[in-house]
PDB file of C-alpha atoms in Angstrom:
ATOM      1  CA  UNK A   1     -65.658 -53.510   6.872  1.00 53.00           C
ATOM      2  CA  UNK A   2     -67.040 -56.997   6.171  1.00 49.00           C
ATOM      3  CA  UNK A   3     -63.937 -58.560   7.576  1.00 55.00           C
ATOM      4  CA  UNK A   4     -64.403 -56.601  10.763  1.00 51.00           C
ATOM      5  CA  UNK A   5     -68.077 -57.610  11.049  1.00 49.00           C
ATOM      6  CA  UNK A   6     -67.142 -61.215  10.409  1.00 54.00           C
ATOM      7  CA  UNK A   7     -64.490 -61.033  13.098  1.00 56.00           C
ATOM      8  CA  UNK A   8     -66.982 -59.464  15.526  1.00 47.00           C
ATOM      9  CA  UNK A   9     -69.628 -62.102  14.774  1.00 49.00           C
ATOM     10  CA  UNK A  10     -67.127 -64.871  15.066  1.00 53.00           C
ATOM     11  CA  UNK A  11     -65.840 -63.704  18.402  1.00 52.00           C
ATOM     12  CA  UNK A  12     -68.829 -62.348  20.376  1.00 52.00           C
ATOM     13  CA  UNK A  13     -72.294 -62.845  18.771  1.00 53.00           C
ATOM     14  CA  UNK A  14     -71.960 -66.053  16.847  1.00 57.00           C
ATOM     15  CA  UNK A  15     -74.281 -68.183  18.996  1.00 61.00           C
ATOM     16  CA  UNK A  16     -77.140 -65.646  19.522  1.00 63.00           C
ATOM     17  CA  UNK A  17     -77.142 -64.666  15.900  1.00 64.00           C
ATOM     18  CA  UNK A  18     -77.253 -68.208  14.715  1.00 67.00           C
ATOM     19  CA  UNK A  19     -80.232 -68.904  16.995  1.00 68.00           C
ATOM     20  CA  UNK A  20     -82.061 -65.852  15.742  1.00 71.00           C
ATOM     21  CA  UNK A  21     -81.424 -66.837  12.158  1.00 73.00           C
ATOM     22  CA  UNK A  22     -82.790 -70.315  12.759  1.00 70.00           C
ATOM     23  CA  UNK A  23     -85.970 -68.894  14.275  1.00 77.00           C
ATOM     24  CA  UNK A  24     -86.499 -66.428  11.451  1.00 71.00           C
ATOM     25  CA  UNK A  25     -85.916 -69.159   8.902  1.00 77.00           C
ATOM     26  CA  UNK A  26     -88.549 -71.360  10.542  1.00 72.00           C
ATOM     27  CA  UNK A  27     -91.059 -68.503  10.539  1.00 72.00           C
ATOM     28  CA  UNK A  28     -90.368 -67.812   6.936  1.00 66.00           C
ATOM     29  CA  UNK A  29     -90.904 -71.449   6.024  1.00 69.00           C
ATOM     30  CA  UNK A  30     -94.198 -71.571   7.885  1.00 64.00           C
ATOM     31  CA  UNK A  31     -95.403 -68.419   6.189  1.00 64.00           C
ATOM     32  CA  UNK A  32     -94.423 -69.789   2.833  1.00 58.00           C
ATOM     33  CA  UNK A  33     -96.237 -73.044   3.430  1.00 58.00           C
ATOM     34  CA  UNK A  34     -99.300 -71.266   4.832  1.00 53.00           C
ATOM     35  CA  UNK A  35     -99.411 -68.940   1.801  1.00 48.00           C
ATOM     36  CA  UNK A  36     -99.977 -71.788  -0.562  1.00 47.00           C
ATOM     37  CA  UNK A  37    -102.536 -73.615   1.614  1.00 48.00           C
ATOM     38  CA  UNK A  38    -106.090 -72.492   0.796  1.00 50.00           C
ATOM     39  CA  UNK A  39    -107.412 -73.656   4.127  1.00 52.00           C
ATOM     40  CA  UNK A  40    -107.405 -71.440   7.084  1.00 53.00           C
ATOM     41  CA  UNK A  41    -104.489 -72.062   9.216  1.00 55.00           C
ATOM     42  CA  UNK A  42    -104.582 -71.341  12.806  1.00 60.00           C
ATOM     43  CA  UNK A  43    -101.520 -69.382  13.470  1.00 57.00           C
ATOM     44  CA  UNK A  44    -100.281 -69.953  16.906  1.00 62.00           C
ATOM     45  CA  UNK A  45     -99.258 -66.967  18.792  1.00 64.00           C
ATOM     46  CA  UNK A  46     -95.616 -66.024  18.289  1.00 62.00           C
ATOM     47  CA  UNK A  47     -93.168 -67.352  20.645  1.00 58.00           C
ATOM     48  CA  UNK A  48     -91.010 -64.758  22.225  1.00 56.00           C
ATOM     49  CA  UNK A  49     -87.415 -65.637  22.774  1.00 57.00           C
ATOM     50  CA  UNK A  50     -85.657 -63.896  25.468  1.00 62.00           C
ATOM     51  CA  UNK A  51     -82.202 -63.421  23.974  1.00 59.00           C
ATOM     52  CA  UNK A  52     -79.364 -61.667  25.609  1.00 63.00           C
ATOM     53  CA  UNK A  53     -76.056 -60.653  24.105  1.00 59.00           C
ATOM     54  CA  UNK A  54     -73.335 -62.591  25.731  1.00 57.00           C
ATOM     55  CA  UNK A  55     -69.745 -61.371  25.468  1.00 60.00           C
ATOM     56  CA  UNK A  56     -67.581 -64.295  24.755  1.00 57.00           C
ATOM     57  CA  UNK A  57     -64.158 -63.846  26.222  1.00 61.00           C
ATOM     58  CA  UNK A  58     -61.435 -64.880  23.831  1.00 57.00           C
ATOM     59  CA  UNK A  59     -59.361 -67.506  25.471  1.00 57.00           C
ATOM     60  CA  UNK A  60     -55.873 -66.438  26.269  1.00 56.00           C
ATOM     61  CA  UNK A  61     -53.282 -68.147  24.283  1.00 53.00           C
ATOM     62  CA  UNK A  62     -50.470 -69.309  26.442  1.00 58.00           C
ATOM     63  CA  UNK A  63     -47.066 -68.212  25.174  1.00 57.00           C
ATOM     64  CA  UNK A  64     -44.132 -70.406  25.925  1.00 75.00           C
ATOM     65  CA  UNK A  65     -40.809 -69.072  27.151  1.00 77.00           C
ATOM     66  CA  UNK A  66     -39.158 -70.109  23.917  1.00 82.00           C
ATOM     67  CA  UNK A  67     -41.695 -68.156  21.886  1.00 82.00           C
ATOM     68  CA  UNK A  68     -41.289 -65.172  24.194  1.00 86.00           C
ATOM     69  CA  UNK A  69     -37.504 -65.390  23.861  1.00 85.00           C
ATOM     70  CA  UNK A  70     -37.833 -65.641  20.098  1.00 86.00           C
ATOM     71  CA  UNK A  71     -40.112 -62.632  20.076  1.00 85.00           C
ATOM     72  CA  UNK A  72     -37.705 -60.727  22.291  1.00 89.00           C
ATOM     73  CA  UNK A  73     -34.773 -61.770  20.126  1.00 88.00           C
ATOM     74  CA  UNK A  74     -36.689 -60.826  16.995  1.00 88.00           C
ATOM     75  CA  UNK A  75     -37.493 -57.449  18.514  1.00 88.00           C
ATOM     76  CA  UNK A  76     -33.907 -57.011  19.515  1.00 86.00           C
ATOM     77  CA  UNK A  77     -32.813 -58.031  16.028  1.00 90.00           C
ATOM     78  CA  UNK A  78     -35.310 -55.612  14.524  1.00 89.00           C
ATOM     79  CA  UNK A  79     -34.100 -52.817  16.790  1.00 90.00           C
ATOM     80  CA  UNK A  80     -30.513 -53.754  16.098  1.00 90.00           C
ATOM     81  CA  UNK A  81     -31.211 -53.705  12.370  1.00 89.00           C
ATOM     82  CA  UNK A  82     -32.911 -50.311  12.729  1.00 92.00           C
ATOM     83  CA  UNK A  83     -29.980 -49.061  14.774  1.00 92.00           C
ATOM     84  CA  UNK A  84     -27.552 -50.511  12.240  1.00 89.00           C
ATOM     85  CA  UNK A  85     -29.389 -48.846   9.401  1.00 89.00           C
ATOM     86  CA  UNK A  86     -29.501 -45.548  11.279  1.00 90.00           C
ATOM     87  CA  UNK A  87     -25.818 -45.906  12.080  1.00 90.00           C
ATOM     88  CA  UNK A  88     -25.061 -46.768   8.466  1.00 91.00           C
ATOM     89  CA  UNK A  89     -27.127 -43.808   7.289  1.00 88.00           C
ATOM     90  CA  UNK A  90     -25.406 -41.561   9.833  1.00 89.00           C
ATOM     91  CA  UNK A  91     -22.030 -42.922   8.749  1.00 90.00           C
ATOM     92  CA  UNK A  92     -22.951 -42.355   5.114  1.00 90.00           C
ATOM     93  CA  UNK A  93     -24.054 -38.804   5.899  1.00 90.00           C
ATOM     94  CA  UNK A  94     -20.876 -38.184   7.872  1.00 89.00           C
ATOM     95  CA  UNK A  95     -18.793 -39.710   5.089  1.00 88.00           C
ATOM     96  CA  UNK A  96     -20.575 -37.552   2.552  1.00 88.00           C
ATOM     97  CA  UNK A  97     -20.166 -34.480   4.765  1.00 90.00           C
ATOM     98  CA  UNK A  98     -16.504 -35.373   5.279  1.00 88.00           C
ATOM     99  CA  UNK A  99     -16.025 -35.829   1.545  1.00 90.00           C
ATOM    100  CA  UNK A 100     -17.689 -32.471   0.901  1.00 87.00           C
ATOM    101  CA  UNK A 101     -15.548 -30.848   3.602  1.00 90.00           C
ATOM    102  CA  UNK A 102     -12.403 -32.441   2.163  1.00 89.00           C
ATOM    103  CA  UNK A 103     -13.404 -31.278  -1.296  1.00 88.00           C
ATOM    104  CA  UNK A 104     -14.056 -27.812   0.096  1.00 88.00           C
ATOM    105  CA  UNK A 105     -10.732 -27.794   1.949  1.00 88.00           C
ATOM    106  CA  UNK A 106      -8.962 -29.077  -1.159  1.00 89.00           C
ATOM    107  CA  UNK A 107     -10.549 -26.355  -3.270  1.00 90.00           C
ATOM    108  CA  UNK A 108      -9.624 -23.789  -0.606  1.00 89.00           C
ATOM    109  CA  UNK A 109      -6.063 -25.133  -0.468  1.00 89.00           C
ATOM    110  CA  UNK A 110      -5.779 -25.051  -4.238  1.00 89.00           C
ATOM    111  CA  UNK A 111      -7.114 -21.497  -4.282  1.00 89.00           C
ATOM    112  CA  UNK A 112      -4.668 -20.487  -1.554  1.00 89.00           C
ATOM    113  CA  UNK A 113      -1.818 -22.117  -3.446  1.00 89.00           C
ATOM    114  CA  UNK A 114      -2.907 -20.408  -6.654  1.00 89.00           C
ATOM    115  CA  UNK A 115      -3.189 -17.089  -4.818  1.00 90.00           C
ATOM    116  CA  UNK A 116       0.236 -17.716  -3.284  1.00 92.00           C
ATOM    117  CA  UNK A 117       1.694 -18.473  -6.721  1.00 89.00           C
ATOM    118  CA  UNK A 118       0.129 -15.332  -8.145  1.00 90.00           C
ATOM    119  CA  UNK A 119       1.377 -13.289  -5.192  1.00 90.00           C
ATOM    120  CA  UNK A 120       4.862 -14.794  -5.536  1.00 91.00           C
ATOM    121  CA  UNK A 121       4.813 -14.076  -9.263  1.00 88.00           C
ATOM    122  CA  UNK A 122       3.719 -10.491  -8.659  1.00 90.00           C
ATOM    123  CA  UNK A 123       6.351 -10.144  -5.939  1.00 90.00           C
ATOM    124  CA  UNK A 124       9.022 -11.565  -8.237  1.00 89.00           C
ATOM    125  CA  UNK A 125       7.920  -9.210 -10.988  1.00 90.00           C
ATOM    126  CA  UNK A 126       7.994  -6.285  -8.562  1.00 91.00           C
ATOM    127  CA  UNK A 127      11.457  -7.321  -7.382  1.00 90.00           C
ATOM    128  CA  UNK A 128      12.673  -7.572 -10.967  1.00 90.00           C
ATOM    129  CA  UNK A 129      11.215  -4.168 -11.768  1.00 90.00           C
ATOM    130  CA  UNK A 130      12.736  -2.765  -8.594  1.00 89.00           C
ATOM    131  CA  UNK A 131      16.065  -4.360  -9.510  1.00 90.00           C
ATOM    132  CA  UNK A 132      15.856  -2.920 -13.013  1.00 90.00           C
ATOM    133  CA  UNK A 133      15.015   0.510 -11.625  1.00 90.00           C
ATOM    134  CA  UNK A 134      17.860   0.215  -9.124  1.00 92.00           C
ATOM    135  CA  UNK A 135      20.259  -0.797 -11.916  1.00 90.00           C
ATOM    136  CA  UNK A 136      19.031   2.052 -14.100  1.00 90.00           C
ATOM    137  CA  UNK A 137      19.401   4.488 -11.215  1.00 92.00           C
ATOM    138  CA  UNK A 138      22.845   3.100 -10.391  1.00 90.00           C
ATOM    139  CA  UNK A 139      23.854   3.342 -14.040  1.00 91.00           C
ATOM    140  CA  UNK A 140      22.562   6.910 -14.291  1.00 91.00           C
ATOM    141  CA  UNK A 141      24.275   7.818 -11.030  1.00 91.00           C
ATOM    142  CA  UNK A 142      27.483   6.278 -12.325  1.00 92.00           C
ATOM    143  CA  UNK A 143      27.146   8.114 -15.625  1.00 92.00           C
ATOM    144  CA  UNK A 144      26.397  11.343 -13.783  1.00 92.00           C
ATOM    145  CA  UNK A 145      29.324  10.770 -11.415  1.00 93.00           C
ATOM    146  CA  UNK A 146      31.614  10.026 -14.349  1.00 90.00           C
ATOM    147  CA  UNK A 147      30.345  13.081 -16.154  1.00 90.00           C
ATOM    148  CA  UNK A 148      30.832  15.253 -13.074  1.00 91.00           C
ATOM    149  CA  UNK A 149      34.246  13.731 -12.480  1.00 91.00           C
ATOM    150  CA  UNK A 150      35.208  14.351 -16.080  1.00 90.00           C
ATOM    151  CA  UNK A 151      33.920  17.891 -15.917  1.00 90.00           C
ATOM    152  CA  UNK A 152      35.743  18.410 -12.653  1.00 91.00           C
ATOM    153  CA  UNK A 153      38.908  16.841 -14.075  1.00 91.00           C
ATOM    154  CA  UNK A 154      38.607  18.973 -17.185  1.00 91.00           C
ATOM    155  CA  UNK A 155      38.046  22.015 -15.029  1.00 88.00           C
ATOM    156  CA  UNK A 156      40.977  21.099 -12.824  1.00 88.00           C
ATOM    157  CA  UNK A 157      43.112  20.425 -15.864  1.00 89.00           C
ATOM    158  CA  UNK A 158      42.057  23.700 -17.378  1.00 89.00           C
ATOM    159  CA  UNK A 159      42.820  25.483 -14.138  1.00 88.00           C
ATOM    160  CA  UNK A 160      46.107  23.608 -13.887  1.00 87.00           C
ATOM    161  CA  UNK A 161      46.938  24.509 -17.457  1.00 91.00           C
ATOM    162  CA  UNK A 162      46.014  28.113 -16.806  1.00 91.00           C
ATOM    163  CA  UNK A 163      48.011  28.092 -13.595  1.00 88.00           C
ATOM    164  CA  UNK A 164      50.902  26.363 -15.307  1.00 89.00           C
ATOM    165  CA  UNK A 165      50.797  28.994 -18.014  1.00 92.00           C
ATOM    166  CA  UNK A 166      50.726  31.716 -15.383  1.00 90.00           C
ATOM    167  CA  UNK A 167      53.546  30.006 -13.488  1.00 90.00           C
ATOM    168  CA  UNK A 168      55.557  29.618 -16.655  1.00 93.00           C
ATOM    169  CA  UNK A 169      55.007  33.250 -17.509  1.00 93.00           C
ATOM    170  CA  UNK A 170      56.029  34.279 -13.976  1.00 91.00           C
ATOM    171  CA  UNK A 171      59.105  32.035 -14.075  1.00 92.00           C
ATOM    172  CA  UNK A 172      60.058  33.388 -17.487  1.00 93.00           C
ATOM    173  CA  UNK A 173      59.548  36.946 -16.291  1.00 94.00           C
ATOM    174  CA  UNK A 174      61.746  36.542 -13.186  1.00 92.00           C
ATOM    175  CA  UNK A 175      64.385  34.561 -15.080  1.00 91.00           C
ATOM    176  CA  UNK A 176      64.622  37.382 -17.580  1.00 92.00           C
ATOM    177  CA  UNK A 177      64.734  39.816 -14.673  1.00 91.00           C
ATOM    178  CA  UNK A 178      67.649  37.887 -13.135  1.00 90.00           C
ATOM    179  CA  UNK A 179      69.443  37.604 -16.479  1.00 88.00           C
ATOM    180  CA  UNK A 180      69.036  41.315 -17.103  1.00 90.00           C
ATOM    181  CA  UNK A 181      70.314  42.141 -13.586  1.00 90.00           C
ATOM    182  CA  UNK A 182      73.325  39.902 -14.128  1.00 87.00           C
ATOM    183  CA  UNK A 183      73.971  41.344 -17.586  1.00 86.00           C
ATOM    184  CA  UNK A 184      73.825  44.939 -16.300  1.00 90.00           C
ATOM    185  CA  UNK A 185      76.331  44.128 -13.541  1.00 90.00           C
ATOM    186  CA  UNK A 186      78.727  41.948 -15.626  1.00 88.00           C
ATOM    187  CA  UNK A 187      81.995  43.310 -16.904  1.00 87.00           C
ATOM    188  CA  UNK A 188      83.418  41.319 -19.763  1.00 86.00           C
ATOM    189  CA  UNK A 189      87.002  40.345 -19.148  1.00 87.00           C
ATOM    190  CA  UNK A 190      89.474  40.626 -22.032  1.00 87.00           C
ATOM    191  CA  UNK A 191      89.953  36.878 -21.985  1.00 85.00           C
ATOM    192  CA  UNK A 192      86.266  36.139 -22.528  1.00 82.00           C
ATOM    193  CA  UNK A 193      85.484  34.323 -25.710  1.00 83.00           C
ATOM    194  CA  UNK A 194      82.317  33.171 -27.330  1.00 80.00           C
ATOM    195  CA  UNK A 195      81.251  29.657 -26.519  1.00 81.00           C
ATOM    196  CA  UNK A 196      82.607  30.039 -22.997  1.00 86.00           C
ATOM    197  CA  UNK A 197      80.140  28.760 -20.414  1.00 88.00           C
ATOM    198  CA  UNK A 198      80.043  28.711 -16.639  1.00 89.00           C
ATOM    199  CA  UNK A 199      77.348  27.005 -14.564  1.00 92.00           C
ATOM    200  CA  UNK A 200      76.677  28.538 -11.155  1.00 92.00           C
ATOM    201  CA  UNK A 201      74.273  27.295  -8.447  1.00 93.00           C
ATOM    202  CA  UNK A 202      72.552  30.274  -6.830  1.00 92.00           C
ATOM    203  CA  UNK A 203      70.487  30.357  -3.646  1.00 93.00           C
ATOM    204  CA  UNK A 204      68.144  33.279  -2.920  1.00 93.00           C
ATOM    205  CA  UNK A 205      65.795  34.278  -0.146  1.00 93.00           C
ATOM    206  CA  UNK A 206      62.084  35.017  -0.817  1.00 93.00           C
ATOM    207  CA  UNK A 207      63.026  38.717  -0.723  1.00 93.00           C
ATOM    208  CA  UNK A 208      65.709  38.334  -3.401  1.00 90.00           C
ATOM    209  CA  UNK A 209      68.751  38.339  -1.098  1.00 92.00           C
ATOM    210  CA  UNK A 210      71.767  36.244  -2.132  1.00 91.00           C
ATOM    211  CA  UNK A 211      72.210  33.418   0.322  1.00 92.00           C
ATOM    212  CA  UNK A 212      74.913  31.518  -1.479  1.00 91.00           C
ATOM    213  CA  UNK A 213      76.470  30.511  -4.779  1.00 91.00           C
ATOM    214  CA  UNK A 214      78.746  27.833  -6.159  1.00 92.00           C
ATOM    215  CA  UNK A 215      80.404  27.319  -9.477  1.00 92.00           C
ATOM    216  CA  UNK A 216      79.306  23.920 -10.682  1.00 93.00           C
ATOM    217  CA  UNK A 217      81.129  24.050 -13.993  1.00 92.00           C
ATOM    218  CA  UNK A 218      83.969  26.387 -14.692  1.00 90.00           C
ATOM    219  CA  UNK A 219      84.355  28.070 -18.015  1.00 88.00           C
ATOM    220  CA  UNK A 220      88.072  27.255 -17.963  1.00 88.00           C
ATOM    221  CA  UNK A 221      88.957  30.886 -17.682  1.00 89.00           C
ATOM    222  CA  UNK A 222      89.594  32.239 -14.207  1.00 91.00           C
ATOM    223  CA  UNK A 223      88.922  35.841 -15.167  1.00 91.00           C
ATOM    224  CA  UNK A 224      85.587  34.878 -16.753  1.00 91.00           C
ATOM    225  CA  UNK A 225      84.591  32.890 -13.669  1.00 91.00           C
ATOM    226  CA  UNK A 226      85.444  35.842 -11.369  1.00 92.00           C
ATOM    227  CA  UNK A 227      83.437  38.204 -13.581  1.00 91.00           C
ATOM    228  CA  UNK A 228      80.439  35.883 -13.253  1.00 91.00           C
ATOM    229  CA  UNK A 229      80.697  35.810  -9.429  1.00 92.00           C
ATOM    230  CA  UNK A 230      81.059  39.586  -9.381  1.00 93.00           C
ATOM    231  CA  UNK A 231      77.942  40.032 -11.551  1.00 91.00           C
ATOM    232  CA  UNK A 232      75.911  37.808  -9.205  1.00 91.00           C
ATOM    233  CA  UNK A 233      76.969  39.736  -6.138  1.00 92.00           C
ATOM    234  CA  UNK A 234      76.313  43.114  -7.716  1.00 92.00           C
ATOM    235  CA  UNK A 235      72.963  41.959  -9.173  1.00 89.00           C
ATOM    236  CA  UNK A 236      71.482  41.041  -5.785  1.00 90.00           C
ATOM    237  CA  UNK A 237      69.300  41.585  -3.894  1.00 91.00           C
ATOM    238  CA  UNK A 238      66.560  41.337  -6.427  1.00 91.00           C
ATOM    239  CA  UNK A 239      63.794  43.051  -4.469  1.00 90.00           C
ATOM    240  CA  UNK A 240      61.102  42.258  -7.037  1.00 91.00           C
ATOM    241  CA  UNK A 241      61.293  38.611  -5.957  1.00 90.00           C
ATOM    242  CA  UNK A 242      59.183  39.385  -2.876  1.00 91.00           C
ATOM    243  CA  UNK A 243      56.201  39.858  -5.180  1.00 93.00           C
ATOM    244  CA  UNK A 244      56.572  36.382  -6.603  1.00 91.00           C
ATOM    245  CA  UNK A 245      54.191  33.668  -5.431  1.00 92.00           C
ATOM    246  CA  UNK A 246      55.911  31.689  -2.695  1.00 93.00           C
ATOM    247  CA  UNK A 247      55.038  28.370  -4.274  1.00 93.00           C
ATOM    248  CA  UNK A 248      56.649  29.445  -7.573  1.00 92.00           C
ATOM    249  CA  UNK A 249      59.624  30.852  -5.742  1.00 92.00           C
ATOM    250  CA  UNK A 250      60.258  27.684  -3.734  1.00 93.00           C
ATOM    251  CA  UNK A 251      59.981  25.550  -6.826  1.00 92.00           C
ATOM    252  CA  UNK A 252      62.043  27.649  -9.202  1.00 92.00           C
ATOM    253  CA  UNK A 253      64.175  30.281  -7.426  1.00 90.00           C
ATOM    254  CA  UNK A 254      64.992  29.084  -3.936  1.00 92.00           C
ATOM    255  CA  UNK A 255      67.931  27.330  -5.534  1.00 92.00           C
ATOM    256  CA  UNK A 256      68.555  27.350  -9.272  1.00 90.00           C
ATOM    257  CA  UNK A 257      71.354  26.870 -11.749  1.00 90.00           C
ATOM    258  CA  UNK A 258      72.403  29.882 -13.790  1.00 83.00           C
ATOM    259  CA  UNK A 259      74.309  29.466 -17.031  1.00 86.00           C
ATOM    260  CA  UNK A 260      76.672  32.258 -18.020  1.00 83.00           C
ATOM    261  CA  UNK A 261      77.957  32.673 -21.573  1.00 82.00           C
ATOM    262  CA  UNK A 262      79.291  35.862 -23.259  1.00 74.00           C
ATOM    263  CA  UNK A 263      76.704  35.767 -26.044  1.00 68.00           C
ATOM    264  CA  UNK A 264      73.868  35.564 -23.493  1.00 58.00           C
ATOM    265  CA  UNK A 265      75.154  38.387 -21.297  1.00 53.00           C
ATOM    266  CA  UNK A 266      76.184  40.862 -23.951  1.00 51.00           C
ATOM    267  CA  UNK A 267      73.236  43.002 -25.077  1.00 46.00           C
TER     268      UNK A 267
END
């Protein structure tokens, strides 16, 4: 406040104020002197001073071009420094934002990689479990197939054994039938002896008709051989053969070898 008043007095009212102060100081001195003088002092009438406030215009200070250029350069430098600071601050903010974004992206990438690893691990575990289940299923299917195959093979073998037994019984039955027919129609020649043996190949039709015969091995006795041929001719047809299963017939009686010996034929 005092600085402002001093600046105002210095600039505009310095001369009038100083004049007024001089006048007041003179009056004060006169009053002081008159106060101590016992005599009557004729006080002259006060003098009136016509004072006017005069505004003193502050002289303009001329600024040289060099000073103006310096001021302009200083302002430019100041602005440039402000701009540089703002740019540096902006760059720092951008760098910080970029660092935060990179950190965020890195964290996101790490999370994605971790999630991918977990997903791959779960997938691998699922694949292993699926593989184990597939192997277990395959093993069970194989075991079941082997069991079914074994059961089927056993069943087939059982059926084959049963059929073979039936076939064997049928073959034995019809062989005995043929032997009995031959024995009933054989006449023993006087020259027949025990241990004689003649092998004859016989061919029959499915209805038991004689289609052909041939002595494969002679007994050595012509009469015995003729008696064998005669027994075969008289013993056919064997009509019961038509009841025999065709498969058994073709395998066993279409063409067979018949052994003749006296001890077999004589009942």
